[in-house]
CSV table of C-alpha atoms in Angstrom, one decimal:
chain,number,residue,atom,x,y,z
A,824,MET,CA,60.4,-22.0,-2.2
A,825,GLN,CA,58.0,-21.7,0.6
A,826,ILE,CA,55.7,-18.7,0.5
A,827,GLY,CA,54.7,-17.3,3.9
A,828,HIS,CA,51.5,-15.4,4.8
A,829,ASN,CA,51.7,-12.1,6.5
A,830,LYS,CA,49.2,-12.3,9.4
A,831,MET,CA,48.3,-8.6,9.1
A,832,GLY,CA,48.5,-8.0,5.4
A,833,SER,CA,47.0,-11.0,3.6
A,834,PHE,CA,43.3,-10.5,2.5
A,835,GLY,CA,42.6,-14.1,3.5
A,836,SER,CA,44.1,-13.8,6.9
A,837,PRO,CA,42.1,-14.1,10.1
A,838,SER,CA,42.5,-10.4,10.8
A,839,SER,CA,41.2,-9.4,7.4
A,840,SER,CA,38.4,-11.9,7.5
A,841,GLY,CA,37.3,-10.5,10.9
A,842,LEU,CA,37.4,-7.0,9.5
A,843,ASN,CA,35.4,-8.0,6.4
A,844,ARG,CA,32.8,-9.7,8.6
A,845,SER,CA,32.5,-6.5,10.7
A,846,ILE,CA,32.0,-4.4,7.6
A,847,LEU,CA,29.3,-6.9,6.4
A,848,ILE,CA,27.6,-6.9,9.8
A,849,ALA,CA,27.7,-3.1,9.9
A,850,PHE,CA,26.2,-2.9,6.4
A,851,LEU,CA,23.4,-5.3,7.3
A,852,ILE,CA,22.6,-3.4,10.5
A,853,SER,CA,22.5,-0.1,8.6
A,854,TRP,CA,20.2,-1.6,5.9
A,855,THR,CA,17.9,-3.1,8.5
A,856,LEU,CA,17.6,0.3,10.3
A,857,LEU,CA,17.0,2.1,7.1
A,858,VAL,CA,14.2,-0.2,6.1
A,859,SER,CA,12.7,-0.1,9.6
A,860,LEU,CA,12.7,3.7,9.7
A,861,ASP,CA,11.2,3.9,6.3
A,862,ALA,CA,8.5,1.4,7.3
A,863,TYR,CA,7.4,3.7,10.1
A,864,ASP,CA,4.7,6.1,8.9
A,865,ALA,CA,4.3,9.2,11.0
A,866,LEU,CA,0.7,9.7,9.7
A,867,ASP,CA,-0.3,6.1,10.4
A,868,PRO,CA,2.0,5.0,13.2
A,869,ASN,CA,0.0,1.8,14.0
A,870,GLY,CA,-0.8,0.8,10.4
A,871,ASN,CA,0.0,-2.8,9.5
A,872,ILE,CA,-1.4,-5.9,7.8
A,873,THR,CA,-2.0,-8.8,10.1
A,874,ILE,CA,-2.3,-12.3,8.8
A,875,LYS,CA,-4.2,-14.6,11.2
A,876,TRP,CA,-4.2,-18.4,10.9
A,877,ASP,CA,-7.0,-20.2,12.8
A,878,ILE,CA,-7.0,-24.0,13.0
A,879,ILE,CA,-10.7,-24.8,13.2
A,880,SER,CA,-10.5,-28.6,13.1
A,881,TRP,CA,-8.1,-31.5,13.1
A,882,THR,CA,-7.9,-34.2,10.3
A,883,PRO,CA,-6.3,-37.6,10.4
A,884,ASP,CA,-3.0,-36.2,8.9
A,885,GLY,CA,-3.2,-32.5,9.6
A,886,TYR,CA,-5.7,-29.7,10.1
A,887,VAL,CA,-8.2,-27.3,8.4
A,888,ALA,CA,-7.3,-23.6,8.9
A,889,VAL,CA,-8.9,-20.3,7.9
A,890,VAL,CA,-6.4,-17.6,7.0
A,891,THR,CA,-7.5,-14.0,7.1
A,892,ILE,CA,-5.6,-11.0,5.9
A,893,PHE,CA,-6.6,-7.9,7.9
A,894,ASN,CA,-5.7,-4.4,6.6
A,895,PHE,CA,-5.3,-2.2,9.6
A,896,GLN,CA,-3.8,0.6,7.6
A,897,GLN,CA,-5.9,3.8,7.5
A,898,TYR,CA,-5.2,4.8,3.9
A,899,ARG,CA,-3.1,2.2,2.2
A,900,HIS,CA,-5.1,-0.4,0.3
A,901,ILE,CA,-4.4,-3.3,-2.0
A,902,GLN,CA,-5.8,-2.7,-5.5
A,903,SER,CA,-6.1,-4.9,-8.5
A,904,PRO,CA,-4.5,-7.3,-9.4
A,905,GLY,CA,-4.6,-8.0,-5.7
A,906,TRP,CA,-2.5,-9.7,-3.0
A,907,SER,CA,-0.4,-12.9,-3.2
A,908,LEU,CA,0.7,-14.7,0.0
A,909,GLY,CA,3.6,-17.1,0.2
A,910,TRP,CA,5.4,-19.1,2.8
A,911,THR,CA,7.8,-22.0,3.4
A,912,TRP,CA,6.4,-25.1,5.2
A,913,ALA,CA,8.4,-26.2,8.2
A,914,LYS,CA,8.1,-29.9,7.3
A,915,LYS,CA,6.7,-31.7,4.3
A,916,GLU,CA,3.2,-30.4,4.5
A,917,VAL,CA,0.8,-30.4,1.5
A,918,ILE,CA,-2.4,-28.6,0.8
A,919,TRP,CA,-5.2,-31.1,0.1
A,920,SER,CA,-7.8,-28.6,-0.8
A,921,MET,CA,-8.7,-24.9,-0.7
A,922,VAL,CA,-11.9,-22.8,-0.5
A,923,GLY,CA,-11.8,-19.1,-1.3
A,924,GLY,CA,-8.3,-19.1,-2.7
A,925,GLN,CA,-5.9,-21.2,-4.8
A,926,ALA,CA,-2.2,-22.0,-5.1
A,927,THR,CA,-0.7,-20.6,-8.3
A,928,GLU,CA,1.3,-23.9,-8.8
A,929,GLN,CA,0.5,-27.5,-7.9
A,930,GLY,CA,4.1,-28.6,-7.7
A,931,ASP,CA,5.4,-32.2,-7.8
A,932,CYS,CA,2.7,-34.5,-6.3
A,933,SER,CA,4.0,-37.7,-8.0
A,934,ARG,CA,4.5,-39.5,-4.7
A,935,TYR,CA,0.7,-39.5,-4.2
A,936,LYS,CA,-1.6,-42.1,-5.8
A,937,GLY,CA,-5.4,-41.8,-6.0
A,938,ASN,CA,-6.2,-38.5,-4.2
A,939,ILE,CA,-3.9,-35.8,-5.5
A,940,PRO,CA,-3.3,-32.7,-3.3
A,941,HIS,CA,-4.1,-29.2,-4.5
A,942,CYS,CA,-0.5,-28.2,-3.9
A,943,CYS,CA,2.7,-30.1,-3.0
A,944,LYS,CA,5.2,-27.2,-3.2
A,945,LYS,CA,7.5,-26.5,-0.3
A,946,ASP,CA,6.9,-22.8,-0.8
A,947,PRO,CA,3.4,-22.3,-2.1
A,948,THR,CA,2.0,-19.0,-3.3
A,949,ILE,CA,-1.7,-18.3,-2.7
A,950,VAL,CA,-4.0,-15.9,-4.5
A,951,ASP,CA,-7.6,-14.8,-4.0
A,952,LEU,CA,-10.4,-16.1,-6.3
A,953,LEU,CA,-12.2,-13.8,-8.6
A,954,PRO,CA,-15.7,-12.3,-8.2
A,955,GLY,CA,-18.3,-14.7,-9.6
A,956,THR,CA,-16.7,-17.8,-8.1
A,957,PRO,CA,-19.3,-20.6,-7.5
A,958,TYR,CA,-20.8,-20.4,-4.0
A,959,ASN,CA,-19.5,-23.9,-3.1
A,960,GLN,CA,-16.0,-22.6,-3.5
A,961,GLN,CA,-16.4,-19.5,-1.4
A,962,ILE,CA,-16.1,-18.5,2.2
A,963,ALA,CA,-16.7,-15.2,4.0
A,964,ASN,CA,-14.5,-12.3,2.8
A,965,CYS,CA,-13.1,-14.1,-0.2
A,966,CYS,CA,-13.3,-13.9,-3.9
A,967,LYS,CA,-12.6,-10.2,-4.5
A,968,GLY,CA,-9.7,-10.7,-6.8
A,969,GLY,CA,-7.3,-9.9,-4.0
A,970,VAL,CA,-8.5,-6.3,-3.6
A,971,ILE,CA,-8.6,-5.1,0.1
A,972,SER,CA,-9.9,-1.7,1.1
A,973,SER,CA,-8.2,0.6,3.5
A,974,TRP,CA,-9.5,0.7,7.1
A,975,VAL,CA,-10.9,4.2,6.7
A,976,GLN,CA,-12.4,4.0,3.2
A,977,ASP,CA,-14.3,0.7,3.7
A,978,PRO,CA,-13.7,-1.2,6.9
A,979,THR,CA,-16.3,-3.9,5.9
A,980,ASN,CA,-14.0,-4.8,3.0
A,981,ALA,CA,-10.7,-4.4,4.7
A,982,ALA,CA,-10.1,-8.2,5.1
A,983,SER,CA,-9.7,-11.2,2.8
A,984,SER,CA,-9.9,-14.9,3.8
A,985,PHE,CA,-9.4,-18.4,2.4
A,986,GLN,CA,-9.6,-21.9,3.9
A,987,LEU,CA,-7.1,-24.7,3.4
A,988,SER,CA,-6.9,-28.3,4.4
A,989,VAL,CA,-3.3,-29.2,5.3
A,990,GLY,CA,-1.9,-32.7,5.2
A,991,ALA,CA,1.4,-34.4,6.3
A,992,ALA,CA,1.3,-32.0,9.2
A,993,GLY,CA,1.0,-32.1,13.0
A,994,THR,CA,-2.4,-33.1,14.4
A,995,THR,CA,-2.1,-31.5,17.8
A,996,ASN,CA,-1.1,-28.1,19.2
A,997,LYS,CA,2.3,-29.5,20.2
A,998,THR,CA,3.1,-31.2,16.9
A,999,VAL,CA,2.0,-28.5,14.5
A,1000,LYS,CA,4.9,-26.5,13.0
A,1001,LEU,CA,4.3,-22.9,12.1
A,1002,PRO,CA,5.1,-21.9,8.5
A,1003,LYS,CA,8.2,-19.7,7.9
A,1004,ASN,CA,9.3,-16.9,5.7
A,1005,LEU,CA,5.9,-15.4,5.0
A,1006,THR,CA,5.9,-13.0,2.0
A,1007,LEU,CA,3.0,-10.6,1.0
A,1008,LYS,CA,3.0,-9.1,-2.4
A,1009,THR,CA,0.5,-6.5,-3.7
A,1010,PRO,CA,1.4,-7.5,-6.5
A,1011,GLY,CA,5.0,-6.3,-6.1
A,1012,PRO,CA,7.3,-6.0,-3.1
A,1013,GLY,CA,6.9,-3.4,-0.3
A,1014,TYR,CA,5.7,-5.4,2.7
A,1015,THR,CA,8.1,-7.1,5.2
A,1016,CYS,CA,6.5,-9.8,7.4
A,1017,GLY,CA,7.8,-10.9,10.8
A,1018,PRO,CA,7.8,-14.4,12.1
A,1019,ALA,CA,4.6,-16.2,13.0
A,1020,LYS,CA,3.6,-15.9,16.7
A,1021,ILE,CA,1.2,-18.1,18.6
A,1022,VAL,CA,-1.5,-16.0,20.2
A,1023,ARG,CA,-4.7,-16.6,22.2
A,1024,PRO,CA,-7.1,-18.8,20.1
A,1025,THR,CA,-9.8,-16.8,18.3
A,1026,THR,CA,-13.4,-17.1,19.5
A,1027,PHE,CA,-16.3,-17.2,17.0
A,1028,PHE,CA,-20.0,-16.4,17.6
A,1029,THR,CA,-22.8,-18.5,16.2
A,1030,GLN,CA,-25.3,-16.7,14.0
A,1031,ASP,CA,-27.8,-16.3,16.9
A,1032,LYS,CA,-25.0,-14.8,19.0
A,1033,ARG,CA,-25.9,-17.2,21.9
A,1034,ARG,CA,-22.9,-19.5,21.7
A,1035,THR,CA,-19.2,-19.1,21.1
A,1036,THR,CA,-16.7,-21.6,19.7
A,1037,GLN,CA,-12.9,-21.4,19.8
A,1038,ALA,CA,-10.2,-22.1,17.3
A,1039,MET,CA,-7.9,-25.1,18.2
A,1040,MET,CA,-4.9,-22.9,17.7
A,1041,THR,CA,-4.1,-19.4,16.4
A,1042,TRP,CA,-1.0,-17.6,15.2
A,1043,ASN,CA,-0.5,-14.1,13.7
A,1044,VAL,CA,2.0,-12.6,11.3
A,1045,MET,CA,2.4,-8.8,11.1
A,1046,CYS,CA,3.5,-7.1,7.9
A,1047,THR,CA,4.6,-3.5,7.5
A,1048,TYR,CA,4.9,-1.4,4.4
A,1049,SER,CA,8.0,0.4,3.1
A,1050,GLN,CA,7.9,2.7,0.1
A,1051,PHE,CA,11.7,2.2,-0.1
A,1052,LEU,CA,11.2,-1.5,-0.8
A,1053,ALA,CA,8.1,-1.1,-3.0
A,1054,ARG,CA,9.8,0.9,-5.8
A,1055,ASP,CA,13.1,2.4,-6.7
A,1056,SER,CA,11.6,5.9,-7.4
A,1057,PRO,CA,8.6,8.0,-6.1
A,1058,SER,CA,5.2,7.5,-7.7
A,1059,CYS,CA,3.7,11.0,-7.4
A,1060,CYS,CA,4.6,14.6,-7.2
A,1061,VAL,CA,2.9,17.9,-6.2
A,1062,SER,CA,2.5,21.2,-8.2
A,1063,LEU,CA,1.3,24.5,-6.8
A,1064,SER,CA,-0.4,27.7,-8.0
A,1065,SER,CA,-2.5,30.6,-6.6
A,1066,PHE,CA,-4.8,33.4,-7.6
A,1067,TYR,CA,-2.4,36.0,-6.1
A,1068,ASN,CA,0.7,35.0,-8.1
A,1069,GLU,CA,1.0,34.3,-11.8
A,1070,VAL,CA,3.8,31.7,-11.2
A,1071,VAL,CA,2.7,28.1,-11.5
A,1072,VAL,CA,5.2,25.9,-9.6
A,1073,PRO,CA,5.5,22.6,-11.5
A,1074,CYS,CA,6.5,19.2,-10.0
A,1075,PRO,CA,10.3,19.1,-9.5
A,1076,THR,CA,12.2,18.1,-12.6
A,1077,CYS,CA,13.0,14.3,-12.7
A,1078,ALA,CA,10.9,13.9,-9.5
A,1079,CYS,CA,10.1,10.3,-10.4
A,1080,GLY,CA,12.8,9.7,-13.1
A,1081,CYS,CA,14.2,11.4,-16.2
A,1082,GLN,CA,13.0,11.0,-19.8
A,1083,HIS,CA,16.3,10.1,-21.3
A,1084,SER,CA,17.6,7.8,-18.5
A,1085,ALA,CA,19.9,5.1,-19.6
A,1086,ALA,CA,18.5,2.8,-16.9
A,1087,ARG,CA,14.9,3.1,-18.1
A,1088,PRO,CA,14.9,3.4,-21.9
A,1089,GLY,CA,11.5,3.6,-23.5
A,1090,SER,CA,9.8,4.3,-20.2
A,1091,CYS,CA,7.5,7.1,-21.5
A,1092,VAL,CA,5.4,7.9,-24.5
A,1093,GLU,CA,4.5,11.3,-26.0
A,1094,GLU,CA,0.9,12.4,-25.6
A,1095,ASP,CA,0.6,13.2,-29.3
A,1096,SER,CA,2.5,10.2,-30.6
A,1097,PRO,CA,0.8,8.5,-33.6
A,1098,TYR,CA,1.9,5.2,-32.1
A,1099,LEU,CA,0.3,5.8,-28.7
A,1100,ALA,CA,-2.6,3.3,-29.1
A,1101,SER,CA,-0.3,0.5,-30.2
A,1102,VAL,CA,2.2,1.2,-27.5
A,1103,VAL,CA,-0.4,1.1,-24.8
A,1104,SER,CA,-2.2,-2.0,-26.1
A,1105,GLY,CA,1.2,-3.7,-26.6
A,1106,SER,CA,2.3,-3.2,-23.0
A,1107,GLY,CA,0.2,-6.2,-22.0
A,1108,ARG,CA,-2.6,-6.7,-19.5
A,1109,LYS,CA,-0.3,-8.2,-16.9
A,1110,ASN,CA,2.3,-5.5,-17.0
A,1111,TYR,CA,1.8,-3.3,-14.0
A,1112,ASP,CA,5.0,-1.2,-14.5
A,1113,PRO,CA,4.0,2.4,-15.1
A,1114,LEU,CA,4.0,3.5,-18.8
A,1115,VAL,CA,3.8,7.2,-18.3
A,1116,GLN,CA,3.3,10.2,-20.5
A,1117,CYS,CA,6.6,12.0,-21.2
A,1118,THR,CA,6.8,14.9,-18.8
A,1119,SER,CA,9.5,16.8,-17.0
A,1120,HIS,CA,8.7,15.0,-13.8
A,1121,MET,CA,8.0,11.5,-15.2
A,1122,CYS,CA,5.6,10.7,-12.3
A,1123,PRO,CA,2.5,8.5,-12.8
A,1124,ILE,CA,0.5,10.8,-10.6
A,1125,ARG,CA,0.5,14.6,-10.2
A,1126,VAL,CA,-1.4,16.3,-7.4
A,1127,HIS,CA,-2.1,20.0,-8.1
A,1128,TRP,CA,-3.0,22.4,-5.2
A,1129,HIS,CA,-4.5,25.7,-6.5
A,1130,VAL,CA,-5.3,28.5,-4.0
A,1131,LYS,CA,-8.5,29.6,-5.8
A,1132,LEU,CA,-10.4,32.3,-4.0
A,1133,ASN,CA,-10.3,34.5,-1.0
A,1134,TYR,CA,-13.4,35.5,1.0
A,1135,LYS,CA,-13.9,37.6,4.1
A,1136,GLU,CA,-14.1,34.7,6.4
A,1137,TYR,CA,-13.2,31.8,4.1
A,1138,TRP,CA,-10.7,30.7,1.5
A,1139,ARG,CA,-11.0,28.1,-1.3
A,1140,VAL,CA,-8.7,25.6,-2.8
A,1141,LYS,CA,-9.0,23.4,-5.9
A,1142,VAL,CA,-7.3,20.0,-5.7
A,1143,THR,CA,-6.8,18.1,-9.0
A,1144,ILE,CA,-5.3,14.6,-9.3
A,1145,THR,CA,-4.0,13.8,-12.8
A,1146,ASN,CA,-3.0,10.3,-14.0
A,1147,PHE,CA,-0.1,10.2,-16.4
A,1148,ASN,CA,0.0,6.3,-16.3
A,1149,TYR,CA,-1.3,4.6,-19.5
A,1150,ASN,CA,-1.1,1.2,-17.8
A,1151,MET,CA,-3.3,1.8,-14.7
A,1152,ASN,CA,-6.7,2.8,-13.6
A,1153,TYR,CA,-6.6,3.7,-9.9
A,1154,THR,CA,-9.7,2.2,-8.2
A,1155,GLN,CA,-10.5,3.3,-4.7
A,1156,TRP,CA,-7.7,5.9,-4.8
A,1157,ASN,CA,-7.1,8.1,-1.9
A,1158,LEU,CA,-5.2,11.3,-1.0
A,1159,VAL,CA,-3.8,12.3,2.4
A,1160,VAL,CA,-3.0,15.9,2.8
A,1161,GLN,CA,-1.4,17.7,5.8
A,1162,HIS,CA,-2.2,21.4,6.3
A,1163,PRO,CA,-2.9,23.3,9.5
A,1164,ASN,CA,-6.2,24.7,8.3
A,1165,PHE,CA,-7.9,21.3,8.2
A,1166,ASP,CA,-8.9,21.9,11.8
A,1167,ASN,CA,-11.3,24.5,10.3
A,1168,LEU,CA,-12.5,22.7,7.3
A,1169,THR,CA,-16.0,23.9,6.1
A,1170,GLU,CA,-16.8,21.8,3.1
A,1171,ILE,CA,-15.4,19.4,0.5
A,1172,PHE,CA,-17.5,19.4,-2.6
A,1173,SER,CA,-16.7,16.3,-4.7
A,1174,PHE,CA,-14.6,14.0,-2.4
A,1175,ASN,CA,-15.2,12.1,0.8
A,1176,TYR,CA,-13.3,13.3,3.8
A,1177,LYS,CA,-12.1,12.0,7.2
A,1178,SER,CA,-9.8,13.5,9.7
A,1179,LEU,CA,-6.9,11.2,10.6
A,1180,ASN,CA,-5.6,13.0,13.8
A,1181,PRO,CA,-2.2,11.2,13.8
A,1182,TYR,CA,-1.0,13.5,16.6
A,1183,ALA,CA,-4.1,13.2,18.9
A,1184,SER,CA,-5.1,16.7,19.7
A,1185,ILE,CA,-3.6,18.2,16.5
A,1186,ASN,CA,-6.1,18.0,13.6
A,1187,ASP,CA,-4.1,18.9,10.6
A,1188,THR,CA,-4.3,15.8,8.4
A,1189,ALA,CA,-7.1,14.8,6.1
A,1190,MET,CA,-7.8,11.8,4.0
A,1191,LEU,CA,-9.8,12.4,0.8
A,1192,TRP,CA,-11.2,9.8,-1.6
A,1193,GLY,CA,-13.7,9.6,-4.4
A,1194,VAL,CA,-17.5,9.4,-4.2
A,1195,GLN,CA,-18.7,5.9,-5.2
A,1196,PHE,CA,-19.9,5.6,-8.8
A,1197,TYR,CA,-18.9,9.2,-9.4
A,1198,ASN,CA,-15.2,9.7,-9.2
A,1199,ASP,CA,-13.9,6.8,-7.1
A,1200,GLU,CA,-11.9,5.5,-10.1
A,1201,LEU,CA,-9.1,7.6,-11.5
A,1202,MET,CA,-8.9,6.6,-15.2
A,1203,GLN,CA,-5.7,6.0,-17.1
A,1204,ALA,CA,-3.8,8.8,-18.7
A,1205,GLY,CA,-5.9,10.8,-21.2
A,1206,PRO,CA,-8.8,13.2,-21.4
A,1207,ASP,CA,-10.7,11.4,-18.5
A,1208,GLY,CA,-7.6,10.7,-16.4
A,1209,ASN,CA,-8.2,13.3,-13.7
A,1210,VAL,CA,-10.5,13.9,-10.6
A,1211,GLN,CA,-10.9,17.2,-8.8
A,1212,SER,CA,-12.8,19.0,-6.0
A,1213,ASP,CA,-12.9,22.3,-4.3
A,1214,VAL,CA,-12.2,22.6,-0.6
A,1215,LEU,CA,-13.5,25.4,1.5
A,1216,PHE,CA,-11.7,26.4,4.7
A,1217,GLN,CA,-12.8,28.9,7.4
A,1218,LYS,CA,-10.1,31.4,8.4
A,1219,ASP,CA,-8.6,31.4,11.9
A,1220,ALA,CA,-7.5,35.0,12.5
A,1221,SER,CA,-4.7,33.8,14.8
A,1222,THR,CA,-3.0,31.6,12.1
A,1223,PHE,CA,-4.3,32.4,8.6
A,1224,THR,CA,-2.1,34.1,6.1
A,1225,PHE,CA,-1.2,33.9,2.4
A,1226,ASP,CA,2.3,34.9,3.2
A,1227,LYS,CA,5.4,32.7,2.9
A,1228,GLY,CA,3.6,29.7,1.3
A,1229,TRP,CA,1.4,29.1,4.4
A,1230,ALA,CA,-1.6,28.2,2.1
A,1231,PHE,CA,0.1,25.2,0.6
A,1232,PRO,CA,0.2,21.6,2.0
A,1233,ARG,CA,3.1,20.4,4.2
A,1234,ARG,CA,2.9,16.8,3.0
A,1235,VAL,CA,0.8,14.8,0.4
A,1236,TYR,CA,0.4,11.1,0.0
A,1237,PHE,CA,-1.3,9.3,-2.9
A,1238,ASN,CA,-2.4,5.7,-2.2
A,1239,GLY,CA,-0.1,5.7,0.8
A,1240,ASP,CA,3.0,6.8,-1.0
A,1241,ASN,CA,4.7,10.1,-0.1
A,1242,CYS,CA,4.7,12.6,-3.0
A,1243,VAL,CA,7.6,14.7,-4.0
A,1244,MET,CA,7.0,18.4,-3.1
A,1245,PRO,CA,8.5,21.4,-4.7
A,1246,PRO,CA,11.2,23.1,-2.6
A,1247,PRO,CA,9.7,25.7,-0.2
A,1248,ASP,CA,11.6,28.6,-1.7
A,1249,ALA,CA,9.8,27.9,-5.0
A,1250,TYR,CA,6.3,28.3,-3.6
A,1251,PRO,CA,4.1,31.1,-5.0
A,1252,TRP,CA,4.6,34.0,-2.5
A,1253,LEU,CA,2.2,36.8,-1.8
A,1254,SER,CA,3.2,39.8,-3.9
A,1255,ARG,CA,3.8,43.0,-2.0
């Protein structure tokens, strides 16, 4: 018996296949738009990481290039254990040698006799060298363990470089093939990199500034950050209190996860647990997943904003950042706060400050970070796991009020990630 196929009803029919393809395409477009929108940061609209390749000389079978990672993000930095950069070679290129960085794997170099390349992998992954590397293995802007400062905090350390000698590659501008599929991890996901684009060759000044030289060829890759890609849950939350209301508004319950989640068993530890020391030491030096103190919010970081005092012409706030993560010390931490009274800021007592002005004439966004050698490192969860400072604002009679939650921030970021705020109807209101 011959079985026929209904053109309209069979799942494998051309009509259904076309419908399935349309659904798949629509899903991919929606996913791309979602990631693209999330990658746009309204408080740092032009922020990105740009990776620049400069071919500085040709070799008999390839070229020597300097690769520089520039962090053009105002407040998002790369902290320890640092960046790792990967790509896929367009042909059968190898890395003969490197200065200022190294490939994590050598790969299969069995086809070479005598001189063995540094890396023969089709898809190498490069990491920075550590501080203390011998000088003959260093170049400028290398050897910081992959740590890159944000542009505002420390622009002199907002770049990282390494040099590599590439073989089995093109030896002219027309025969060089650009690497593909660049990936930047810090150390986990979060950055999406576009394709390499050839740009005007970089010019370099000699030490006496009297002569310039030019790269043989230059291409750039731009990478943007998405909190949506970086982690599956928020990493910080905000709590609120004031002198004029006894209510302390905690972080929203389960803001970063729930204690008894089936998806993340054993993801927290009680502060008074007798096994705390063994759990923390057993989590491993290379485990960068948060091991948090058990709380109602389950966030690694809590930012508390307390409206502290009211004067005739000024008002005072205390900002406290608490680390609930037993696995992480936050070096070069920073906080971005949006509040309309930052245009009348008088003094910040224990933090550094810079106005970000993301909206040009509207000065309502401040970046705060620690004072070097004093509180620039937020220690792991425990008695020393917090930093704090008072902030003094001058009142503007046309806008100032304690009513309807005006004294609390509109938006808070910690290390570039948006923190979960309490709902506005829960804010401490001025008692009548």
